[in-house]
mmCIF file of C-alpha atoms and ligand atoms in Angstrom:
data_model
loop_
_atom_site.group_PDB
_atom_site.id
_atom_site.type_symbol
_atom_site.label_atom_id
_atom_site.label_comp_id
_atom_site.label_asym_id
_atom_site.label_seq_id
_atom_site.Cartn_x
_atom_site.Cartn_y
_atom_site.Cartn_z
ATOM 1 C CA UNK A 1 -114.541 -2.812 92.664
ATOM 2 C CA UNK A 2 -113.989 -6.389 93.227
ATOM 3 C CA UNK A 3 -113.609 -8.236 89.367
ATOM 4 C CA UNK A 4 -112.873 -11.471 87.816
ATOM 5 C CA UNK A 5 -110.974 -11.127 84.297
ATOM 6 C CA UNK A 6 -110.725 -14.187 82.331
ATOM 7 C CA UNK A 7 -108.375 -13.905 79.267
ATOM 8 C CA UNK A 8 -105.125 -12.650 79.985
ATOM 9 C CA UNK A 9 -103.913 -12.187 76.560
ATOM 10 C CA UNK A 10 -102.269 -8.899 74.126
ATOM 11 C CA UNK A 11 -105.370 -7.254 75.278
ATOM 12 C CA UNK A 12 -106.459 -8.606 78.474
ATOM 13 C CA UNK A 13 -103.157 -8.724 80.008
ATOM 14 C CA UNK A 14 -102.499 -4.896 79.832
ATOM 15 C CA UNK A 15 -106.452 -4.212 80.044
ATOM 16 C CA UNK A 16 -106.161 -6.063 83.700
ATOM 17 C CA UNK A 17 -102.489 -4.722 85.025
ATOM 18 C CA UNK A 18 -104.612 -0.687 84.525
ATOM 19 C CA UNK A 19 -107.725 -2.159 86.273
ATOM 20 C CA UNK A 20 -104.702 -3.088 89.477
ATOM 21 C CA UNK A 21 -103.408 0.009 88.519
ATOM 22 C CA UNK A 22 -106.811 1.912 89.271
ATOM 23 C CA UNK A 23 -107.199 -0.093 92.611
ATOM 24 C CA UNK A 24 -109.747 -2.387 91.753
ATOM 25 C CA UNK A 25 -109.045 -6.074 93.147
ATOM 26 C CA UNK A 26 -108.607 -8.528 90.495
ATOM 27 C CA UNK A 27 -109.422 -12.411 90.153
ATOM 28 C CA UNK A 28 -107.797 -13.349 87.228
ATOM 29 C CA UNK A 29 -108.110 -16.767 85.158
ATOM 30 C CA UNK A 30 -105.920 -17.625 81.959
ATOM 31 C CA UNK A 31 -105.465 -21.303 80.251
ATOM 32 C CA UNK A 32 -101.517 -20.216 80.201
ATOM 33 C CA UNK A 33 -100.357 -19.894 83.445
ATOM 34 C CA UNK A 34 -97.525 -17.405 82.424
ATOM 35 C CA UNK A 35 -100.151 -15.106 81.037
ATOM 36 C CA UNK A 36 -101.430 -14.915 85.101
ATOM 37 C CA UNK A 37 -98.099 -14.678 86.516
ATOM 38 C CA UNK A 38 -97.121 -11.108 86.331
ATOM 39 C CA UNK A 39 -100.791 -10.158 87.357
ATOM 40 C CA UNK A 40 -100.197 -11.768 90.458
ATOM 41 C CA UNK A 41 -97.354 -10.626 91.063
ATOM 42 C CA UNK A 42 -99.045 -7.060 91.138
ATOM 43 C CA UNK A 43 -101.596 -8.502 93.951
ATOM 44 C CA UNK A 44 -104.363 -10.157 91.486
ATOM 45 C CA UNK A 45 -105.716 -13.551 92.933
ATOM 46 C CA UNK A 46 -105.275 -16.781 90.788
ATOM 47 C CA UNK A 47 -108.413 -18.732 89.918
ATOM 48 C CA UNK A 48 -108.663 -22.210 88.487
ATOM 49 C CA UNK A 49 -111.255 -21.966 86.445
ATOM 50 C CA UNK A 50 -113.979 -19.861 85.107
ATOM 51 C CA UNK A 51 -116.619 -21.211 87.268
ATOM 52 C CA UNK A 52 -114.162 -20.920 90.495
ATOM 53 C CA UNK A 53 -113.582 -17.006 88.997
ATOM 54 C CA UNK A 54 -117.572 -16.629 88.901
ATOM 55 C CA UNK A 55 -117.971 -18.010 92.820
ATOM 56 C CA UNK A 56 -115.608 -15.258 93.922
ATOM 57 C CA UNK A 57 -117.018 -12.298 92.207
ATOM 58 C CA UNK A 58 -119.874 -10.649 91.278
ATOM 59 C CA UNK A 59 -118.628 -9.084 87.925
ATOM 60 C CA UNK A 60 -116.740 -10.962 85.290
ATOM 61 C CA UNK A 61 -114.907 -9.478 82.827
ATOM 62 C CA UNK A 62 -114.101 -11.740 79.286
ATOM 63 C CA UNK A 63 -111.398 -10.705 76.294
ATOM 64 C CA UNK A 64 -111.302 -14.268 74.785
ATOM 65 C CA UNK A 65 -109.834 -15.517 71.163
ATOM 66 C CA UNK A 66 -113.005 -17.186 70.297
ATOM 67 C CA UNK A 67 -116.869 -17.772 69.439
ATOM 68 C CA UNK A 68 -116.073 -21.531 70.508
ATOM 69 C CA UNK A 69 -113.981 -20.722 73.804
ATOM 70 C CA UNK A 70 -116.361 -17.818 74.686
ATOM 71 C CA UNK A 71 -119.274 -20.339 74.976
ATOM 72 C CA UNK A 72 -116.955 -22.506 76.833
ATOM 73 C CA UNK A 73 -116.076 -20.143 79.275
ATOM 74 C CA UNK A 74 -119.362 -19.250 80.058
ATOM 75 C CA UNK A 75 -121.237 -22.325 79.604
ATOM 76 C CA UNK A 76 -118.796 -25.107 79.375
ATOM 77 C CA UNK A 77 -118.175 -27.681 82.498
ATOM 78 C CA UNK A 78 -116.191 -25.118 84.935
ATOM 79 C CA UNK A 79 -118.058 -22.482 82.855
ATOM 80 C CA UNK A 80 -118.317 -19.362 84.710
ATOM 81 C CA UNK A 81 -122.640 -20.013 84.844
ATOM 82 C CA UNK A 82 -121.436 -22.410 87.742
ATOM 83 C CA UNK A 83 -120.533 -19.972 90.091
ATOM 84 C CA UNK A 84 -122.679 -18.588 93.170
ATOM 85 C CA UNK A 85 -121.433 -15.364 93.518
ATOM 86 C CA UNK A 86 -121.386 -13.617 89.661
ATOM 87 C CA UNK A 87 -124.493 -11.085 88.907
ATOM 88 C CA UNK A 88 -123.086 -9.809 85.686
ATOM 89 C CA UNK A 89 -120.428 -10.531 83.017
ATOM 90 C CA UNK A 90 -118.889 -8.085 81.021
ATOM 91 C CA UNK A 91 -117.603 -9.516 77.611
ATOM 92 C CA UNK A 92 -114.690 -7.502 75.797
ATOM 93 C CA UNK A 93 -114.374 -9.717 73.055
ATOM 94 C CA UNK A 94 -115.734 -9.307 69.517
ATOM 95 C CA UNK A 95 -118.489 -11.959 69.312
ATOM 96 C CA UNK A 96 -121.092 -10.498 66.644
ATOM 97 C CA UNK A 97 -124.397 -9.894 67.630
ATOM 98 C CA UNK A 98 -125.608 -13.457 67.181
ATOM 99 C CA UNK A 99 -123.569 -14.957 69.542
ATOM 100 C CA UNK A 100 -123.658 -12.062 72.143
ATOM 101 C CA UNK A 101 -127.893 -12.662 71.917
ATOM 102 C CA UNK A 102 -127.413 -16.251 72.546
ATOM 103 C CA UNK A 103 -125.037 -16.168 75.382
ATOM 104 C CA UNK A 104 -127.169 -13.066 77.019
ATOM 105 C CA UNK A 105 -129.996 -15.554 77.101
ATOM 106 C CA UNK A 106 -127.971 -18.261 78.455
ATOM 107 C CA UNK A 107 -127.176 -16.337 81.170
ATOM 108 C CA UNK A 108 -130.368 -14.857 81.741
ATOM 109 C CA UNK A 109 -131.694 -18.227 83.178
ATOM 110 C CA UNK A 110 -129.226 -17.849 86.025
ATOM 111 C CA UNK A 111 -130.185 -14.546 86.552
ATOM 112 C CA UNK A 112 -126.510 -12.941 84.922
ATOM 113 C CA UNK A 113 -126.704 -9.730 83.137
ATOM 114 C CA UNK A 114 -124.715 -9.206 80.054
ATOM 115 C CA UNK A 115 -123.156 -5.982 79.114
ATOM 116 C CA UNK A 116 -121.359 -6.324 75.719
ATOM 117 C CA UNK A 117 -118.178 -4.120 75.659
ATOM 118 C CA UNK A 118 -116.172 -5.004 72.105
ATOM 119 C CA UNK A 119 -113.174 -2.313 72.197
ATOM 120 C CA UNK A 120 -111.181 -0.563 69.436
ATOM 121 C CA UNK A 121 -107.681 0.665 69.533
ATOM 122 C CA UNK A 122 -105.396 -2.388 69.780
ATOM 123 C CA UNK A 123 -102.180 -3.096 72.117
ATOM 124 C CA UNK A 124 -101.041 0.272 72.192
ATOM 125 C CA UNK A 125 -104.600 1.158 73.077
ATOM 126 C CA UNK A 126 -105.348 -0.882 75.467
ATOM 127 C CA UNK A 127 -101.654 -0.239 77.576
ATOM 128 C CA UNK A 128 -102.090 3.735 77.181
ATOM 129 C CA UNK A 129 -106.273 2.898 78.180
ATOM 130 C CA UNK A 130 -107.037 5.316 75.218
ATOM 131 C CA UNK A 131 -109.124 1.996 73.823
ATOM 132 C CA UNK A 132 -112.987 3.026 72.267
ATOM 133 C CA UNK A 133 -115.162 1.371 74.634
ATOM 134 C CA UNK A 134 -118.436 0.024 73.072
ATOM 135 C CA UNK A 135 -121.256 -0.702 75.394
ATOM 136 C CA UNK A 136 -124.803 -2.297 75.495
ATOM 137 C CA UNK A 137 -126.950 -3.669 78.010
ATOM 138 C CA UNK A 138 -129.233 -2.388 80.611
ATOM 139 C CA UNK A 139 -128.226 0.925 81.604
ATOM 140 C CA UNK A 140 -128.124 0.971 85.308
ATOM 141 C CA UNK A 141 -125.434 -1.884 85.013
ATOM 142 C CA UNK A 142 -123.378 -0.424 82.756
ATOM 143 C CA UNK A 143 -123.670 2.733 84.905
ATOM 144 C CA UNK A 144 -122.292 0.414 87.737
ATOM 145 C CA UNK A 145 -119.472 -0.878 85.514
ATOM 146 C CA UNK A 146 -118.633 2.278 84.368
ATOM 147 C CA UNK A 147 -115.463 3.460 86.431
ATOM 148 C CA UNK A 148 -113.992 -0.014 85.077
ATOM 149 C CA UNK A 149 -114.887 0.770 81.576
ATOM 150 C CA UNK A 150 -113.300 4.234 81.998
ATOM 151 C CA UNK A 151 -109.755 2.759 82.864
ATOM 152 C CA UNK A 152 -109.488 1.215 79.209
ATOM 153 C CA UNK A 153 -110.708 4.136 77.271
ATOM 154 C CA UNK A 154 -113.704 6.365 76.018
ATOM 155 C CA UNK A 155 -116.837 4.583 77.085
ATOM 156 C CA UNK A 156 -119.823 5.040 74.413
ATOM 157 C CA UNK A 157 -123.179 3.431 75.673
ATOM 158 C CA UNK A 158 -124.660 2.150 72.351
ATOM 159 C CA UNK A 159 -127.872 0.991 73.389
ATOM 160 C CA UNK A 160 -129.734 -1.715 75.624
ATOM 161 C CA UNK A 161 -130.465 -5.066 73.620
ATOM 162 C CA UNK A 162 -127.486 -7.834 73.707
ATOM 163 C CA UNK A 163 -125.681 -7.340 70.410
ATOM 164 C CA UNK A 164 -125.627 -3.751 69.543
ATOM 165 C CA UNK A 165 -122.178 -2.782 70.466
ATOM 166 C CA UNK A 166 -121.266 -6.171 68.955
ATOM 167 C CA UNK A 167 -122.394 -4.857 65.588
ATOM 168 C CA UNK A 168 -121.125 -1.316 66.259
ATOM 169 C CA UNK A 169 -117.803 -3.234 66.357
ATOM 170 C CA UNK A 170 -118.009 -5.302 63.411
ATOM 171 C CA UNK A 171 -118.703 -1.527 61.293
ATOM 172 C CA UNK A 172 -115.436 -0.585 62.769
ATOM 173 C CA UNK A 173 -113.750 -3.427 62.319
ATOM 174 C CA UNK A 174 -115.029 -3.775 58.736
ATOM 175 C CA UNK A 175 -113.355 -0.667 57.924
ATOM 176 C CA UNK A 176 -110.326 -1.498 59.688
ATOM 177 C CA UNK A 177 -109.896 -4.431 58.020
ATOM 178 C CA UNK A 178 -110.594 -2.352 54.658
ATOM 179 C CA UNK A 179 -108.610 0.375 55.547
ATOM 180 C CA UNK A 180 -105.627 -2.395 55.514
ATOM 181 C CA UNK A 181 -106.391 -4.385 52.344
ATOM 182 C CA UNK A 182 -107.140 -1.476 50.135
ATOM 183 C CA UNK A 183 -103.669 0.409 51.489
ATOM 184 C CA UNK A 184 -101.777 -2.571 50.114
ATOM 185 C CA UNK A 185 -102.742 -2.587 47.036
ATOM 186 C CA UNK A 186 -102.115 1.167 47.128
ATOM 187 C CA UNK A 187 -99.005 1.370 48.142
ATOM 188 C CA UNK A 188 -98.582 -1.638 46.256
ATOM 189 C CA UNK A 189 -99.156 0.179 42.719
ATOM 190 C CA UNK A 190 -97.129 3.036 43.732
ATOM 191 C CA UNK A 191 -94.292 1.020 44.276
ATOM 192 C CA UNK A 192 -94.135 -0.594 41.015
ATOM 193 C CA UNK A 193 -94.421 2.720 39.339
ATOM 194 C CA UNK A 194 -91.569 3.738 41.448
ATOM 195 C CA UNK A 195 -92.787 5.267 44.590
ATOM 196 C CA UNK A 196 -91.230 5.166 48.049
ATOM 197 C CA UNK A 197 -93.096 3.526 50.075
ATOM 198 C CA UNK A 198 -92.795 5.968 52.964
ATOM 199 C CA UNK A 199 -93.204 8.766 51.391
ATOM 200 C CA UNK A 200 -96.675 7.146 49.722
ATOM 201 C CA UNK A 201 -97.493 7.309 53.684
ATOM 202 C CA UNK A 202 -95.939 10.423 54.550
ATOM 203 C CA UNK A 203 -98.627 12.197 51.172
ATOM 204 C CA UNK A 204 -101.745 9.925 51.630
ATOM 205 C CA UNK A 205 -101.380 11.266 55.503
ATOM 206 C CA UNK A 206 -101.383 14.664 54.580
ATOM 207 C CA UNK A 207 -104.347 14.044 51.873
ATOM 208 C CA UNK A 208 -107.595 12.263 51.867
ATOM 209 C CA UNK A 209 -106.720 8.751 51.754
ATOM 210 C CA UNK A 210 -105.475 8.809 55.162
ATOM 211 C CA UNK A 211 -106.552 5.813 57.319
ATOM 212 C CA UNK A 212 -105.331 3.567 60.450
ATOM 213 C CA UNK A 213 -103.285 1.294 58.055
ATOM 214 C CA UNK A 214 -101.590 4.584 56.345
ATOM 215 C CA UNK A 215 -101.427 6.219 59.988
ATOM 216 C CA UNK A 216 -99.672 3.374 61.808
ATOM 217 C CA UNK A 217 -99.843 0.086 60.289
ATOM 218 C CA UNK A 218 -97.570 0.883 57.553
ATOM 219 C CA UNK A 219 -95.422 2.906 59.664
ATOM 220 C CA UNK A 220 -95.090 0.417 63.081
ATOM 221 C CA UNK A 221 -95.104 -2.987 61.199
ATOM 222 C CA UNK A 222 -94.928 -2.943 57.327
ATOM 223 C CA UNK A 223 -92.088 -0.347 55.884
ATOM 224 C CA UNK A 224 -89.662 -2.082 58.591
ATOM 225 C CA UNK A 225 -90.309 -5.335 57.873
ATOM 226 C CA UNK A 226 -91.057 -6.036 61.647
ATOM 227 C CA UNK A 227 -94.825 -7.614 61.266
ATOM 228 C CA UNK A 228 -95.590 -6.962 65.240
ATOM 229 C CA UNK A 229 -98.791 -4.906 65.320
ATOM 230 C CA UNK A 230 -100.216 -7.523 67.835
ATOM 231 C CA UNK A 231 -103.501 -8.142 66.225
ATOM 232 C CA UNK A 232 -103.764 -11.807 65.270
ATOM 233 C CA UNK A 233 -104.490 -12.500 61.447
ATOM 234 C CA UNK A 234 -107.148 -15.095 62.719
ATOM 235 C CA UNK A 235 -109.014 -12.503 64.918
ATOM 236 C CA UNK A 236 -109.348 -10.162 61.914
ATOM 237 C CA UNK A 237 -110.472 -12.818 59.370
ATOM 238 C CA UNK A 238 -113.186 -13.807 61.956
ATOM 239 C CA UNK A 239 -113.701 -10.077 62.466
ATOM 240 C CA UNK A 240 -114.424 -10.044 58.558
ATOM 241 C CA UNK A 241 -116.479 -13.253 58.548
ATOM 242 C CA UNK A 242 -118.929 -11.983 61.698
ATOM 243 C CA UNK A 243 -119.239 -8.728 59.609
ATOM 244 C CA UNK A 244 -120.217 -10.626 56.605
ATOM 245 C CA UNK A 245 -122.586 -12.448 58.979
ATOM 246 C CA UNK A 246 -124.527 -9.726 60.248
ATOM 247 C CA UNK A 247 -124.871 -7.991 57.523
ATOM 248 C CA UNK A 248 -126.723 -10.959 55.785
ATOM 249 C CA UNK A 249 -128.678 -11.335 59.060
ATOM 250 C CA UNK A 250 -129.479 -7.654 58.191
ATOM 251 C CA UNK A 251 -130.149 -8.165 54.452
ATOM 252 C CA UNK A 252 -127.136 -5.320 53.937
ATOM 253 C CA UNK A 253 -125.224 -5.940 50.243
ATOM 254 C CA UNK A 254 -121.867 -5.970 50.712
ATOM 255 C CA UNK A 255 -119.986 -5.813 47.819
ATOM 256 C CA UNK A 256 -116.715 -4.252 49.128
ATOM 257 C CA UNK A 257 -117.068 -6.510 51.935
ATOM 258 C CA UNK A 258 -117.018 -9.554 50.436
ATOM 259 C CA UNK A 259 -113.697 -8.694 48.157
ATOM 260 C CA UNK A 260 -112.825 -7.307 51.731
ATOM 261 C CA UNK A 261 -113.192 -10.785 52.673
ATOM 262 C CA UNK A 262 -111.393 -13.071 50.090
ATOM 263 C CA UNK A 263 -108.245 -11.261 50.067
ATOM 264 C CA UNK A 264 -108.289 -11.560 53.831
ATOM 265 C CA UNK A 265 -108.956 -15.452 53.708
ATOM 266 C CA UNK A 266 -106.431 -15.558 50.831
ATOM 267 C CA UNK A 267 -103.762 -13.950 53.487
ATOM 268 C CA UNK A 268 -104.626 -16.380 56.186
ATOM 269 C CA UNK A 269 -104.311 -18.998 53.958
ATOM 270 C CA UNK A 270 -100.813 -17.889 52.867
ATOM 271 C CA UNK A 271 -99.499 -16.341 55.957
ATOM 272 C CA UNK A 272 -100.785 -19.033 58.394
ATOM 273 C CA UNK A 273 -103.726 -18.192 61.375
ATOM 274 C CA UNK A 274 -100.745 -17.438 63.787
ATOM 275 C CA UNK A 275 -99.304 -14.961 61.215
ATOM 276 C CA UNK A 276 -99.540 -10.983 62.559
ATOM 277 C CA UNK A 277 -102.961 -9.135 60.699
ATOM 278 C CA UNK A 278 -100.571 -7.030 59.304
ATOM 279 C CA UNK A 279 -98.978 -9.507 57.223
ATOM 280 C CA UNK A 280 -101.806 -9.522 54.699
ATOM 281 C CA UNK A 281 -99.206 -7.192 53.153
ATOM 282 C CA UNK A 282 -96.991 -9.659 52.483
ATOM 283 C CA UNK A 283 -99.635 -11.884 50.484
ATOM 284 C CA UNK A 284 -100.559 -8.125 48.624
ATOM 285 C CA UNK A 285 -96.690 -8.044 47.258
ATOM 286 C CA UNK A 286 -96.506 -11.480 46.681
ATOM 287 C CA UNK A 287 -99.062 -10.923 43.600
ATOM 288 C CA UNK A 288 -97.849 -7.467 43.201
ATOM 289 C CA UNK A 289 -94.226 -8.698 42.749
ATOM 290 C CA UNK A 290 -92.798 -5.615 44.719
ATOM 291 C CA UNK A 291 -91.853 -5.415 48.476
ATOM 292 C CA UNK A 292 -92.939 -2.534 50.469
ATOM 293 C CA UNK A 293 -90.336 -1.530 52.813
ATOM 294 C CA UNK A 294 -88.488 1.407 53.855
ATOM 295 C CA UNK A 295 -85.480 2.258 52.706
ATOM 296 C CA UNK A 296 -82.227 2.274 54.973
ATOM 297 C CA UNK A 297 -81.230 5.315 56.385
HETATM 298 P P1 NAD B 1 -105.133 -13.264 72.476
HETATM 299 O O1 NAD B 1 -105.183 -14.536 71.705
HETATM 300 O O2 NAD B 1 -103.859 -12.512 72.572
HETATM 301 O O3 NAD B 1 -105.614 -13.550 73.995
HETATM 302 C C1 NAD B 1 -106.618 -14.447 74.348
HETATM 303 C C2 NAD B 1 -106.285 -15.031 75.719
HETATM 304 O O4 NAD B 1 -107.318 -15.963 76.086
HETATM 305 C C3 NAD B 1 -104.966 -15.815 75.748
HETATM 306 O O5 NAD B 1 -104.168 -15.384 76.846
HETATM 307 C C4 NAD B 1 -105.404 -17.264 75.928
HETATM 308 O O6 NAD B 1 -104.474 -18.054 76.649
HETATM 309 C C5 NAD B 1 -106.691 -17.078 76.694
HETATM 310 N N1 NAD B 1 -107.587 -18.242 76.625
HETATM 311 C C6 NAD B 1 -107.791 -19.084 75.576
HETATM 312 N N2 NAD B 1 -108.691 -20.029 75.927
HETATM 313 C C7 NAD B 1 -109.066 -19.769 77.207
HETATM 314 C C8 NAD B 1 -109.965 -20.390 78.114
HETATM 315 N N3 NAD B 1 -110.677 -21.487 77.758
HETATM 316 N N4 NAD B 1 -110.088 -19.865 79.363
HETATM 317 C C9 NAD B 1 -109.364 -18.770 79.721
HETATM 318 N N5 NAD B 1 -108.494 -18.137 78.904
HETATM 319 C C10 NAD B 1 -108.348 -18.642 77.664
HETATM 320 O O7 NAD B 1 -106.317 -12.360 71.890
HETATM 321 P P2 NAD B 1 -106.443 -10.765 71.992
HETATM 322 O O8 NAD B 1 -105.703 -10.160 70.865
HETATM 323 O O9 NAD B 1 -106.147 -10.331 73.388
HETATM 324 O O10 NAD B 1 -108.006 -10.605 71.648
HETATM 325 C C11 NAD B 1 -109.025 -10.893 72.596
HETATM 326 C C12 NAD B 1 -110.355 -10.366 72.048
HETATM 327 O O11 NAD B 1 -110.253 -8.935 71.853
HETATM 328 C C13 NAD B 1 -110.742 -10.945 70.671
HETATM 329 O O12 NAD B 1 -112.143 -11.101 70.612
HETATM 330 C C14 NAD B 1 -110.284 -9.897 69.693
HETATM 331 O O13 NAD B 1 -111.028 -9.927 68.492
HETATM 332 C C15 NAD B 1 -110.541 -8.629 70.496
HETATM 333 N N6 NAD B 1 -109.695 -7.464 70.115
HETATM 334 C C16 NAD B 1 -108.351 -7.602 69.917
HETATM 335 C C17 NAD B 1 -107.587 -6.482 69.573
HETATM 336 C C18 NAD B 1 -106.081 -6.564 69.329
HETATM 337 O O14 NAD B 1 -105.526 -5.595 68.793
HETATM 338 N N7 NAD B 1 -105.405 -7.631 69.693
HETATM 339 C C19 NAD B 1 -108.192 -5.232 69.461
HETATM 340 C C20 NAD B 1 -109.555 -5.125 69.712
HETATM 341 C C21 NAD B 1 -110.304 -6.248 70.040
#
């Protein structure tokens, strides 16, 4: 399949070197040009722009930072709603519902499907292609995008309005982000009684506490100290405040949630918007007073 992938980053850049991998023949478009570099290298075309992306192509792929630079992209001067040749666009970032219903009707008026596809699974994910692949939109295209959806992962057709694998995503996520800030302060208490860190992991693994942040969080990027995981802290914080979001859209209450959410706005504050997700740990051990690293073998 001929596609245009716009967003070349820790997930589009290894999401976009499978799709070459597969065969497909990629038109790829990043602001950093180093991000498009080793694409080409592996036989994608360069674009210059979103819109010059969308007159190549008839199916655009998106994994974009952004509510702000997703609207740009498609809707923005050398938006990709300029080009002739795109039919549909295929947007891998996590958006929400609200903004995936407002750009689906944006794009409707120039006659571009959507088909939301929000994935799950992170770096490693996405390099392996073992990502959970979330998808809504009218079912014949996402048939037709399917083969490209099956290089990053398990594909799991959610439904057909704009939005619903957008808010499939934010439960996830929700619980991700959870997962993490309740696992501090876990490991956190255990600590100051005495515990070792890793073996709080190695037991709450074998028992029922077990989660993605007890799994491999801890293990890949907190007990060493290393901070790497490759999720940004400013993705998961708007992660958090789009599941807040919907779930007032929704009249949900969110109790957990919303505690959820002011520790994680209390770690961006501390740990800076450029700081790794995982290093909402750091904030937990700041008030803790205890660190939570593995000892030296
Ligand atoms: P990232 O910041 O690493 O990558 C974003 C890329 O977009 C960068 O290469 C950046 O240069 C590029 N970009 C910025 N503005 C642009 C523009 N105007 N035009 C073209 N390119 C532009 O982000 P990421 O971690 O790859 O995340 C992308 C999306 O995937 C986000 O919505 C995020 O929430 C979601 N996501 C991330 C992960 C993860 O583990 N990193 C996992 C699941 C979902």
């Amino acid at each position: 399949m001929e596609i245009g992938f716009i967003g070349l980053g820790s997930m589009g850049g290894p999401m976009s070197r499978r799709l070459i991998e597969a065969g497909h023949k990629l038109t790829v478009f990043d602001t950093r040009k180093e991000a498009m570099e080793p694409l080409v290298k592996l036989g994608a075309e360069a674009a210059r722009s979103p819109a010059d992306v969308a007159d190549r192509v008839e199916t655009v792929i998106t994994s974009l930072p952004s509510l702000d630079i997703g609207m740009k992209v498609v809707s923005g001067d050398e938006g990709l709603i300029r080009g002739n040749r795109v039919r549909r666009y295929v947007d891998l970032s996590t958006t929400g519902s609200r903004a995936a219903i407002k750009t689906a009707e944006i794009l409707k008026q120039r006659n571009i499907v959507q088909i939301d596809s929000p994935v799950s699974g992170g770096v490693a994910g996405a390099e392996k292609g073992t990502l959970a692949v979330m998808v809504s939109g009218p079912s014949e295209e996402i048939e037709h995008v399917r083969p490209a959806l099956e290089v990053f992962g398990k594909v799991f057709v959610c439904g057909e309005r704009p939005g619903m694998a957008q808010s499939m995503k934010l439960a996830n996520n929700f619980l991700s982000a959870t997962g993490m800030a309740a696992s501090s302060e876990a490991i956190a208490m255990g600590v100051k009684a005495g515990l070792d860190p890793s073996l709080m992991c190695d037991v709450i693994n074998a028992g029922s506490g077990m989660n993605t942040a007890t799994t491999q969080k801890f293990p890949r990027s907190v007990l060493p100290g290393t901070f790497d995981y490759g999720f940004g802290m400013a993705l998961m914080v708007k992660d958090v405040r789009l599941f807040l979001a919907e779930a007032e859209d929704f009249g949900i209450p969110v109790e957990v949630a919303k505690a959820v959410g002011s520790l994680w706005e209390t770690a961006m504050a501390e740990q800076g918007e450029r700081s790794d997700f995982t290093e909402l740990a750091k904030t937990v051990e700041k008030r803790a007073g205890v660190q939570m690293r593995a000892k030296k073998k």
